[in-house]
PDB file of C-alpha atoms in Angstrom:
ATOM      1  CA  UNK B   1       0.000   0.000   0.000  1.00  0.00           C
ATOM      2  CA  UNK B   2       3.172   2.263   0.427  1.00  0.00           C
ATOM      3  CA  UNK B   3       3.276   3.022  -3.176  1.00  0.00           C
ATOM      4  CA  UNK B   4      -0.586   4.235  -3.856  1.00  0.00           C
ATOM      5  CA  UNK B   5      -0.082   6.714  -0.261  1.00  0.00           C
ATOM      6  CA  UNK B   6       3.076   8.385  -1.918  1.00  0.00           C
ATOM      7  CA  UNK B   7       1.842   8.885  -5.254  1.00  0.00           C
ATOM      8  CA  UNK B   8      -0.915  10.650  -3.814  1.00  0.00           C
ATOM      9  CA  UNK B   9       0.788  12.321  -1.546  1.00  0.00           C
ATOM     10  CA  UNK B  10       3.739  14.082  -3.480  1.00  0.00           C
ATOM     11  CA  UNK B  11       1.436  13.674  -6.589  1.00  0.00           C
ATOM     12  CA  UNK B  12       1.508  17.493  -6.353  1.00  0.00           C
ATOM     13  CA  UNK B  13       4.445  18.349  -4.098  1.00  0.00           C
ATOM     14  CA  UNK B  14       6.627  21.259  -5.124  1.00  0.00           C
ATOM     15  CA  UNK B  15      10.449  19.705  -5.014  1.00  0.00           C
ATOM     16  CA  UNK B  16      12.086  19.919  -1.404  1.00  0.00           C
ATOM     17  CA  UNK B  17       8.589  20.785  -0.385  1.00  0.00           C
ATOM     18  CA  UNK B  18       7.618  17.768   2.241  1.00  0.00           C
ATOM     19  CA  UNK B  19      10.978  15.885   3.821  1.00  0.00           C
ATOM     20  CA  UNK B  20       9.364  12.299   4.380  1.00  0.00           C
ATOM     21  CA  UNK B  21      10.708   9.590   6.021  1.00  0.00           C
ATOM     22  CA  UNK B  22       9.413   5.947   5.189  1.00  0.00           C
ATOM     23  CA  UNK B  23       9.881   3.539   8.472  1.00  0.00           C
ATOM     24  CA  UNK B  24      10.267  -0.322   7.451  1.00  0.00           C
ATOM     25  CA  UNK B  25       9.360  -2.115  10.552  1.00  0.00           C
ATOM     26  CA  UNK B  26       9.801  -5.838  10.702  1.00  0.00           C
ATOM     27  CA  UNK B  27       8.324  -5.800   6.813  1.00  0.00           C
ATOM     28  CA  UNK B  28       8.932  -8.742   5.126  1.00  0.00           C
ATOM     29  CA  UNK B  29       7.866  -7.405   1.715  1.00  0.00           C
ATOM     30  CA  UNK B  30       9.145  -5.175  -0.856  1.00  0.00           C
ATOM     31  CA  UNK B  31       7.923  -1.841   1.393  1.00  0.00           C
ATOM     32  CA  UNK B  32      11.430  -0.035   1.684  1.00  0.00           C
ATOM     33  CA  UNK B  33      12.491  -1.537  -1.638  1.00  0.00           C
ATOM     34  CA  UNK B  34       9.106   0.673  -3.229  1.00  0.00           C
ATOM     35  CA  UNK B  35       9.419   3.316  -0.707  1.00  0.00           C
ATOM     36  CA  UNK B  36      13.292   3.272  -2.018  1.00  0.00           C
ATOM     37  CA  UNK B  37      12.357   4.489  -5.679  1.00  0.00           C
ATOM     38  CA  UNK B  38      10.217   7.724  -4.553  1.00  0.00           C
ATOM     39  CA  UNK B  39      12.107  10.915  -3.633  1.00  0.00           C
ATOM     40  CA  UNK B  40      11.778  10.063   0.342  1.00  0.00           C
ATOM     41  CA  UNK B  41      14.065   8.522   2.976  1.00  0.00           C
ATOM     42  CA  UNK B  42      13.771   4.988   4.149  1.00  0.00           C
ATOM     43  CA  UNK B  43      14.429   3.423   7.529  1.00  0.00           C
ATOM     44  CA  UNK B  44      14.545   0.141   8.327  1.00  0.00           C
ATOM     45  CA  UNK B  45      14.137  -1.752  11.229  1.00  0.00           C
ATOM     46  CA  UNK B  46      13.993  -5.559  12.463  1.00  0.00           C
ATOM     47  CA  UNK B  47      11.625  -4.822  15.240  1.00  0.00           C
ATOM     48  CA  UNK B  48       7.931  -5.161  14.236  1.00  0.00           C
ATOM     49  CA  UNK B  49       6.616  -2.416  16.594  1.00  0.00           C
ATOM     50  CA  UNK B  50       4.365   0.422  15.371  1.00  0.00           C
ATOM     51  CA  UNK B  51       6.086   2.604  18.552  1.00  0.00           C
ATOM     52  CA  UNK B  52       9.788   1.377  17.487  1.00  0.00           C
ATOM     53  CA  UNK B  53       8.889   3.019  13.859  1.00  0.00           C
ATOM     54  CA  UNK B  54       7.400   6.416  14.805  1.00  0.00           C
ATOM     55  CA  UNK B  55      10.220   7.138  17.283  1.00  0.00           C
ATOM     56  CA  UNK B  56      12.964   6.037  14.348  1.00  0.00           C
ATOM     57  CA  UNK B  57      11.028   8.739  12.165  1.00  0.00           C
ATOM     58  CA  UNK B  58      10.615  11.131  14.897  1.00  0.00           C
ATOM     59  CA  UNK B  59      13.796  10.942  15.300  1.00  0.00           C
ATOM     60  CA  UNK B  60      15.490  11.020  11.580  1.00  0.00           C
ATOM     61  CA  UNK B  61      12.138  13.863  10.788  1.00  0.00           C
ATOM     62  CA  UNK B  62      12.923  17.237  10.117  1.00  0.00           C
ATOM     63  CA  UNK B  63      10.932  20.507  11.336  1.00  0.00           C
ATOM     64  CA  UNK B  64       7.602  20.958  11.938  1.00  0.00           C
ATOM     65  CA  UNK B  65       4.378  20.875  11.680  1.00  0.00           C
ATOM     66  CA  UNK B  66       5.047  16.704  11.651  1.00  0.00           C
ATOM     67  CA  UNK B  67       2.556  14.296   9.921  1.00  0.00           C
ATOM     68  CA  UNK B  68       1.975  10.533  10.854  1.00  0.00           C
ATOM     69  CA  UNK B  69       0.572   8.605   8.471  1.00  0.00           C
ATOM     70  CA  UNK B  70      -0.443   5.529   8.190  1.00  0.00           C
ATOM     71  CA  UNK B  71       0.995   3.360   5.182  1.00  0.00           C
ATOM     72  CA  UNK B  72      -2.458   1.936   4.192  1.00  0.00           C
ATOM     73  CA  UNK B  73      -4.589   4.711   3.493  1.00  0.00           C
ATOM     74  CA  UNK B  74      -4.244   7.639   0.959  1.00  0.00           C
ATOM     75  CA  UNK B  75      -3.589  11.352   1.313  1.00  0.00           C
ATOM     76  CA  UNK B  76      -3.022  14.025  -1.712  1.00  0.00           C
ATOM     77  CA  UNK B  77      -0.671  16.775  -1.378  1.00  0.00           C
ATOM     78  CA  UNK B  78      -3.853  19.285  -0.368  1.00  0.00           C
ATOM     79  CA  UNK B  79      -4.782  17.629   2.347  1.00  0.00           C
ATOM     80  CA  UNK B  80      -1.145  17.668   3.567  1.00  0.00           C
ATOM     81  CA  UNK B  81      -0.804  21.210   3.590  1.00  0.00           C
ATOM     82  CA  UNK B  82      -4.150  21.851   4.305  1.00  0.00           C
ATOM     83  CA  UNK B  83      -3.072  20.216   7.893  1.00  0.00           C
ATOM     84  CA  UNK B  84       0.409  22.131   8.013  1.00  0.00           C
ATOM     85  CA  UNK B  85      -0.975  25.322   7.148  1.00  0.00           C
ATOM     86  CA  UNK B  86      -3.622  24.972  10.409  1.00  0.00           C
ATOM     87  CA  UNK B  87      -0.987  24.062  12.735  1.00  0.00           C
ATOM     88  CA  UNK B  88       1.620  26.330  11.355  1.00  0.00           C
ATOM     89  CA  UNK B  89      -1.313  29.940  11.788  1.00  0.00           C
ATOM     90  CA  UNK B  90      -0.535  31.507  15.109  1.00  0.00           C
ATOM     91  CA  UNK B  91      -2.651  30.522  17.736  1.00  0.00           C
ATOM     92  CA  UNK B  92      -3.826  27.447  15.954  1.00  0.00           C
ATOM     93  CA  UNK B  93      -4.142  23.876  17.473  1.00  0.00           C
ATOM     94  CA  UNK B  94      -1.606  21.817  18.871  1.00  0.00           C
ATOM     95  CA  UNK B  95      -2.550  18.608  16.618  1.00  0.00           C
ATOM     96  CA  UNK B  96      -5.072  18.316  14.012  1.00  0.00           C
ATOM     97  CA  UNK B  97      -6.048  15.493  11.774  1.00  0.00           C
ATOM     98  CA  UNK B  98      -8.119  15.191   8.359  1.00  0.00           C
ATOM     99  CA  UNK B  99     -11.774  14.229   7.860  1.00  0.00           C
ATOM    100  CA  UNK B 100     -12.364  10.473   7.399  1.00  0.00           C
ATOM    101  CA  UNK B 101     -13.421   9.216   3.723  1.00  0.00           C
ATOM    102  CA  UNK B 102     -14.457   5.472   4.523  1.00  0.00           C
ATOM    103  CA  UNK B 103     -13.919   2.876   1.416  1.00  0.00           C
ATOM    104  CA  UNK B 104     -17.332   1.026   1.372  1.00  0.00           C
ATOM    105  CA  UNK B 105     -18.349   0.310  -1.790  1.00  0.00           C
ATOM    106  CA  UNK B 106     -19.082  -3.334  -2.634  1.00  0.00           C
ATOM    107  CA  UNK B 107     -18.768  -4.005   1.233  1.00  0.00           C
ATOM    108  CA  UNK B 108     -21.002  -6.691   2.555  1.00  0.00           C
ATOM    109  CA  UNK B 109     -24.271  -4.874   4.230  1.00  0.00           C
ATOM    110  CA  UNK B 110     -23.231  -5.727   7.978  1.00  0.00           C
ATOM    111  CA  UNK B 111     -19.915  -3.935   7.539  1.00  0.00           C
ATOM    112  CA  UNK B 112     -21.469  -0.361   5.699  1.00  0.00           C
ATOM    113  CA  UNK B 113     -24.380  -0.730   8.791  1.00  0.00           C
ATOM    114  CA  UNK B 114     -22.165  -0.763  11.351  1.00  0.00           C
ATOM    115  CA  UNK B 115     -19.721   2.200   9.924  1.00  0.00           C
ATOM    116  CA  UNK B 116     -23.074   4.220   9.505  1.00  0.00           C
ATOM    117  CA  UNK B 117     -23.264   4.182  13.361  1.00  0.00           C
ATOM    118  CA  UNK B 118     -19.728   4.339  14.345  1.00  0.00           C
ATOM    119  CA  UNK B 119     -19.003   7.165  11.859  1.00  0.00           C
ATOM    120  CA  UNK B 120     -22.023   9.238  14.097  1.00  0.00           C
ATOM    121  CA  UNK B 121     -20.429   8.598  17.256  1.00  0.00           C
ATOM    122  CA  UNK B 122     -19.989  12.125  19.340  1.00  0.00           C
ATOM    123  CA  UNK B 123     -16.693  10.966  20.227  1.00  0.00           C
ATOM    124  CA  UNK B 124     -15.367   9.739  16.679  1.00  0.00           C
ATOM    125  CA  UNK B 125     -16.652  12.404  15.207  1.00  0.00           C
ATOM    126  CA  UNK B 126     -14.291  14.419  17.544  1.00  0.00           C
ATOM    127  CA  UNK B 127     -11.578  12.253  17.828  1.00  0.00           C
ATOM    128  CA  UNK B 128      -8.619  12.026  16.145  1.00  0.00           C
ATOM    129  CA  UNK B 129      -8.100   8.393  16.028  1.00  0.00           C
ATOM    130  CA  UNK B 130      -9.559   6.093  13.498  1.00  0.00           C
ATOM    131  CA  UNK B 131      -8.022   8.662  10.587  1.00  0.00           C
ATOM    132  CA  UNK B 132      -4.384   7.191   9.528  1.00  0.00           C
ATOM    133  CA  UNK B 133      -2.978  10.584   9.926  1.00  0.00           C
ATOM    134  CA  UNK B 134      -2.095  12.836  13.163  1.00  0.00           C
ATOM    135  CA  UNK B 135      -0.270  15.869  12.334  1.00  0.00           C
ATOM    136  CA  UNK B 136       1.192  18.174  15.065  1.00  0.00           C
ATOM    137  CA  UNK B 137       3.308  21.408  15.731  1.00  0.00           C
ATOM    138  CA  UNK B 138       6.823  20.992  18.292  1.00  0.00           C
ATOM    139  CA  UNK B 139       4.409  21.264  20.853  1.00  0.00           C
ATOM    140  CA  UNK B 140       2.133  18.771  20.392  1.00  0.00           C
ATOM    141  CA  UNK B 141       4.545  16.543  19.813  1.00  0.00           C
ATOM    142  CA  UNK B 142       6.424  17.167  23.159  1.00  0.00           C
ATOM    143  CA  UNK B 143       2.937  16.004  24.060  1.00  0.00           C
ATOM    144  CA  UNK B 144       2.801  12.709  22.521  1.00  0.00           C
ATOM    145  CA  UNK B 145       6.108  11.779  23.363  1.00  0.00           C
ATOM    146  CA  UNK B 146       5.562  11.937  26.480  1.00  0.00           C
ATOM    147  CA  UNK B 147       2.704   9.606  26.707  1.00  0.00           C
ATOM    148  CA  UNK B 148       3.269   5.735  27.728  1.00  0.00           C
ATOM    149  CA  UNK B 149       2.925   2.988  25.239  1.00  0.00           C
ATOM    150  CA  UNK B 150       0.042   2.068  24.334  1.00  0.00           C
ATOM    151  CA  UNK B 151      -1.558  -0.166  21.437  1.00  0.00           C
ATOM    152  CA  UNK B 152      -3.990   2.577  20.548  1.00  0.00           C
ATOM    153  CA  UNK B 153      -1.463   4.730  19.935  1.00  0.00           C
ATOM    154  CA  UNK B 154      -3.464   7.399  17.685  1.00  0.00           C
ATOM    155  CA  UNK B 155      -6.557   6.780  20.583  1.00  0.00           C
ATOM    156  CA  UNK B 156      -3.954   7.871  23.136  1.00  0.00           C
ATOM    157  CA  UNK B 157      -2.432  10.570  21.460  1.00  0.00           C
ATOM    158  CA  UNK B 158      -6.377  11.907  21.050  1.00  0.00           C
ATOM    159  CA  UNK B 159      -7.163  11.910  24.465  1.00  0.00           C
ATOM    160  CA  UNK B 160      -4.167  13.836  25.388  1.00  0.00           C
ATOM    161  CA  UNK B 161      -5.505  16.707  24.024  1.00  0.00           C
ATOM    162  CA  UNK B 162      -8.711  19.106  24.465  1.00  0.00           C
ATOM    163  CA  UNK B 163     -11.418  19.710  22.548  1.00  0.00           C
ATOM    164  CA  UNK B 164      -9.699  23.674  22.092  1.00  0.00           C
ATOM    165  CA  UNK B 165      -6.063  21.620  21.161  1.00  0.00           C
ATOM    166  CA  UNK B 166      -7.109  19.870  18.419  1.00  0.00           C
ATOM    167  CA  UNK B 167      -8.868  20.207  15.225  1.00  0.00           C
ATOM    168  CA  UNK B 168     -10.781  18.007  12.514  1.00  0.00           C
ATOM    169  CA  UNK B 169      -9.418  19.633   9.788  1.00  0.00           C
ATOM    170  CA  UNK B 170     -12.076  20.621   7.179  1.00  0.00           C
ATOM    171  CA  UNK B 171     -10.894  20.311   3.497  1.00  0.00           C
ATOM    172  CA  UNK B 172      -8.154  17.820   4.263  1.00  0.00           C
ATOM    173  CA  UNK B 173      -9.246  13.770   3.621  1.00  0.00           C
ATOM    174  CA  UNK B 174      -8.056  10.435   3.998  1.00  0.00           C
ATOM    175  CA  UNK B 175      -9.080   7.740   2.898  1.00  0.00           C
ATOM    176  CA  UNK B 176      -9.223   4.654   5.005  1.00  0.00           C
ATOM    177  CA  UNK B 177      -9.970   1.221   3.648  1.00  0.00           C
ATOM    178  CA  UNK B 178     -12.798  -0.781   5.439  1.00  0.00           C
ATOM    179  CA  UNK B 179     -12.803  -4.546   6.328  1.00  0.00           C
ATOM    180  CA  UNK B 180     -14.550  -6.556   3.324  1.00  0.00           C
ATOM    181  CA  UNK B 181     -15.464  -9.229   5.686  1.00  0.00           C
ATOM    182  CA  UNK B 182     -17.166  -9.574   8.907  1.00  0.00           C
ATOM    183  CA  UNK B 183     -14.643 -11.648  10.214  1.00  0.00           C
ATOM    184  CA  UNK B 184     -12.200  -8.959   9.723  1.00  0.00           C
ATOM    185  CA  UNK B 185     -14.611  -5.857  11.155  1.00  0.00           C
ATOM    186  CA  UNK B 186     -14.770  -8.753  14.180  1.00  0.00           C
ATOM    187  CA  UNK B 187     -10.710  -8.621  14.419  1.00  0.00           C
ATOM    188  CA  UNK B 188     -10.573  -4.636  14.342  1.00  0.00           C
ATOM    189  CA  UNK B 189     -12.903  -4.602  17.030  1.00  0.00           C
ATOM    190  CA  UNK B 190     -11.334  -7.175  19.170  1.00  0.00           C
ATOM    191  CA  UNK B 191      -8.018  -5.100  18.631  1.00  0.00           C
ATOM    192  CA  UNK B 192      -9.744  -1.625  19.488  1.00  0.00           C
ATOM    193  CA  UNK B 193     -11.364  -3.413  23.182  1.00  0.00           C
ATOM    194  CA  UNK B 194      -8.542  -4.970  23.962  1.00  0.00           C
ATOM    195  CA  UNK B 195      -6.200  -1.748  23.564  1.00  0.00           C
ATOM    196  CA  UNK B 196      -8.873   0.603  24.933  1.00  0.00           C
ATOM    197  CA  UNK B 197      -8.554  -1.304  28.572  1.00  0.00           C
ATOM    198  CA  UNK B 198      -4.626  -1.305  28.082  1.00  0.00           C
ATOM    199  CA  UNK B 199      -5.121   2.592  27.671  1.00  0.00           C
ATOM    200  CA  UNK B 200      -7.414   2.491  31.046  1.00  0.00           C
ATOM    201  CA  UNK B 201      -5.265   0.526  33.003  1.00  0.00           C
ATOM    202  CA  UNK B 202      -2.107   2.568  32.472  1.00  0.00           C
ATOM    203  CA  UNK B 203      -2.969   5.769  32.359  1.00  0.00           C
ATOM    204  CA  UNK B 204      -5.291   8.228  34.283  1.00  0.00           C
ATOM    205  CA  UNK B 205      -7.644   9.118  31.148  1.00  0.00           C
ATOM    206  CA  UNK B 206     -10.572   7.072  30.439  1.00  0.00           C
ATOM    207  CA  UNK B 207     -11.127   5.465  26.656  1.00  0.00           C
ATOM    208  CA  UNK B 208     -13.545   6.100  25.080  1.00  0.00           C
ATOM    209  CA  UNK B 209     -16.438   3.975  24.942  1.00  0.00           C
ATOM    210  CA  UNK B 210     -20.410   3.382  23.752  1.00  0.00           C
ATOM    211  CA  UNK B 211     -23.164   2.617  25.514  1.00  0.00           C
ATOM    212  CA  UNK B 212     -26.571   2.092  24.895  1.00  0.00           C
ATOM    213  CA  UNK B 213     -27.760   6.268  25.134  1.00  0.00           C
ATOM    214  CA  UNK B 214     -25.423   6.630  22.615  1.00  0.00           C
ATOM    215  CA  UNK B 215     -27.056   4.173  19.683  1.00  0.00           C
ATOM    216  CA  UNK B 216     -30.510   5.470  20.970  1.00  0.00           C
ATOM    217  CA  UNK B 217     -29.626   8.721  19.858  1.00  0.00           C
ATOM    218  CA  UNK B 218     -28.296   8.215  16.807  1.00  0.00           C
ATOM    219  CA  UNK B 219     -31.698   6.298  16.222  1.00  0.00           C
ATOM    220  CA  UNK B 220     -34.275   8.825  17.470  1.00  0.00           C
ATOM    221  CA  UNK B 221     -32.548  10.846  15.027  1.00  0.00           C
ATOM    222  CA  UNK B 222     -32.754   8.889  12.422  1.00  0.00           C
ATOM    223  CA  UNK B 223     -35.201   5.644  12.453  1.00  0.00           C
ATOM    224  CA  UNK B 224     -33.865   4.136   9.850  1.00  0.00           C
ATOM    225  CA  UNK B 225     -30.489   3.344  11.057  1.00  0.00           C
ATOM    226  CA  UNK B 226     -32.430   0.926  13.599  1.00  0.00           C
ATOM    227  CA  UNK B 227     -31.372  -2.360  11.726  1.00  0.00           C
ATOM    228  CA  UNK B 228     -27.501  -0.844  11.637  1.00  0.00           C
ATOM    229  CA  UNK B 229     -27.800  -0.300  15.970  1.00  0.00           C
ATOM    230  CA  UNK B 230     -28.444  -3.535  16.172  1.00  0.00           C
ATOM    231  CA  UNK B 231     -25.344  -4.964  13.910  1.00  0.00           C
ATOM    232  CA  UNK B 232     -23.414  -2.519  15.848  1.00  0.00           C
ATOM    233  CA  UNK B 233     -24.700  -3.678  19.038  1.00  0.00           C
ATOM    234  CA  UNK B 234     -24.017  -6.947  18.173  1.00  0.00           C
ATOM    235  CA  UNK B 235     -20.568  -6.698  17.030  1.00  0.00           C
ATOM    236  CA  UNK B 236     -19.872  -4.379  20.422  1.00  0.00           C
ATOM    237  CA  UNK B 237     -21.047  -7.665  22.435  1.00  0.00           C
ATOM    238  CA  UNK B 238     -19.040 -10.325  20.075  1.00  0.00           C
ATOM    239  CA  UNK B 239     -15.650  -8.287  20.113  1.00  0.00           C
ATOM    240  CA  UNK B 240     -16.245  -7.415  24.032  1.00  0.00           C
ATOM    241  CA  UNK B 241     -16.132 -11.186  24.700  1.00  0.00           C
ATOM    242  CA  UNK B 242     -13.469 -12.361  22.479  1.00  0.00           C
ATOM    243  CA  UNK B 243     -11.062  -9.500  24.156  1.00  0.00           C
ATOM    244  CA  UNK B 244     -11.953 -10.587  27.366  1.00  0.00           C
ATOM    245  CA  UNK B 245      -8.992 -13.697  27.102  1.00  0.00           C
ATOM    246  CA  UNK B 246      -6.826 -11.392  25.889  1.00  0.00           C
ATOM    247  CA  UNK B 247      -7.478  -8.791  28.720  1.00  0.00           C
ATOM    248  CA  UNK B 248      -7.129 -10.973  31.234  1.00  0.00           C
ATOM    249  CA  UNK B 249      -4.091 -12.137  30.255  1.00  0.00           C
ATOM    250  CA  UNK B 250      -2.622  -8.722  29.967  1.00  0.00           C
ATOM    251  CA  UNK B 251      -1.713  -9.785  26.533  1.00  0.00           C
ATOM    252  CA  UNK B 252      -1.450  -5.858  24.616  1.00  0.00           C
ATOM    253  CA  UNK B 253       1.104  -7.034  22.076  1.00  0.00           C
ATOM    254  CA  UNK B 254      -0.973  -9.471  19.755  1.00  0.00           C
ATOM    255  CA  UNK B 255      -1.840  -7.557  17.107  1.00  0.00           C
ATOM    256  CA  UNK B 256      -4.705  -8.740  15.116  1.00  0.00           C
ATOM    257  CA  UNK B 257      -4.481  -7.347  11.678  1.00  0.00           C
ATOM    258  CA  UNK B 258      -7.481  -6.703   8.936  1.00  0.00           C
ATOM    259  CA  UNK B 259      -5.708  -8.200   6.035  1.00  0.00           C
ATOM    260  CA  UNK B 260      -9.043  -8.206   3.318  1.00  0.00           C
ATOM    261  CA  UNK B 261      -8.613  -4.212   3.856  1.00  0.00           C
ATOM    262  CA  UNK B 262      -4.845  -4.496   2.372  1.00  0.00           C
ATOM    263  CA  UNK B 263      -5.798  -6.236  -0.809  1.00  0.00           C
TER     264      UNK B 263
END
């Protein structure tokens, strides 16, 4: 997926005008040797650990505002600098992400009914998780450094700023692929639980979560979605209990991985 993100990305990109650093962690496909023919840098490492990779690109990154991106979705050179040129304006936000542009089409119907709920969430509609890209000035990212692993990373690195810190950048998109099996929305799920309670456990900031006010909203709102709040619900209850073993455990390093959302 490396090579459809930079396209887009520098599609449009004056020369000199983004410095951007590819991180190879643990890959065992061709991702640095395609990162390798695109005017960026390329790191590699053995280690297979999202938190190993962004500190190697903190660390080799130059200047700010700073992007993360996620390999697997896509983001075009507006969007880029529509999320520097927020974070660079005096006064602006501390970190700021794009709008989300969810890749349904020819999904099976459980999958698009349960994004139609998530998607009207308060919280993810806030949030800056769940977007593939968290961009941030030097101090915002002073912030984030500072924060304890954590599997949900991007969840974390929301929560550790306000509502007046951060900013849902209008005008700037990514694109994020969707499972295209149930199966798969099950494993994303499982992952999300599981990492939410690490997230709880170690720090002093609560994850956040849905409960049944919140799907009755989104319903007396709009009727319709009634069949969707209850494939939502359902998939809530079926994830909950399969990240139960894993919670118990303390097992926040098994990281299960949507694969039908790579093809």
């Amino acid at each position: 997926m490396i090579g459809r993100l930079l396209d887009g990305l520098l599609r449009e990109a004056a020369p000199g005008e983004f410095d951007v650093v590819v991180v190879a962690n643990g890959c065992t496909d061709d991702t640095a040797g395609v990162a390798g023919s695109y005017a960026v840098r390329v790191l590699t490492t053995p280690v297979p650990s999202k938190r190993e990779a962004l500190r190697m690109g903190d660390a080799a990154a130059r200047g700010y505002p700073r992007l993360y991106v996620d390999a697997d979705i896509e983001l075009s050179t507006d969007s880029a600098r529509a999320l520097t040129a927020v974070l660079a304006a005096p006064g602006g936000p501390l970190a700021a992400a794009p709008e989300r542009e969810l890749a349904l089409a020819g999904r099976p119907w459980p999958i698009r009914a349960y994004y139609a709920i998530w998607t009207r969430l308060p919280h993810v509609r806030a949030g800056l998780f769940g977007r593939g890209v968290i961009a941030v000035n030097d101090a915002g990212n002073a912030r984030i450094r500072a924060l304890p692993p954590a599997m949900a990373d991007d969840l974390a690195a929301s929560l550790a700023f306000s509502a007046g810190e951060r900013a849902v950048v209008t005008g700037a998109r990514a694109v994020i692929q969707t499972p295209r099996t149930f199966a798969d929305l099950l494993r994303r799920r499982v992952r999300a639980m599981t990492s939410v309670s690490e997230l709880e456990q170690s720090t002093a900031t609560a994850g956040e979560r849905t409960g049944a006010r919140d799907l009755l909203a989104i319903v007396a709102r709009e009727p319709r979605l009634v069949g969707a709040a209850a494939v939502f619900a359902a998939v809530a209850v079926l994830a909950r209990r399969r990240a139960a073993r894993a919670i118990r455990a303390g097992d926040y390093t098994t990281w299960l991985r949507d694969e039908s959302s790579r093809g």
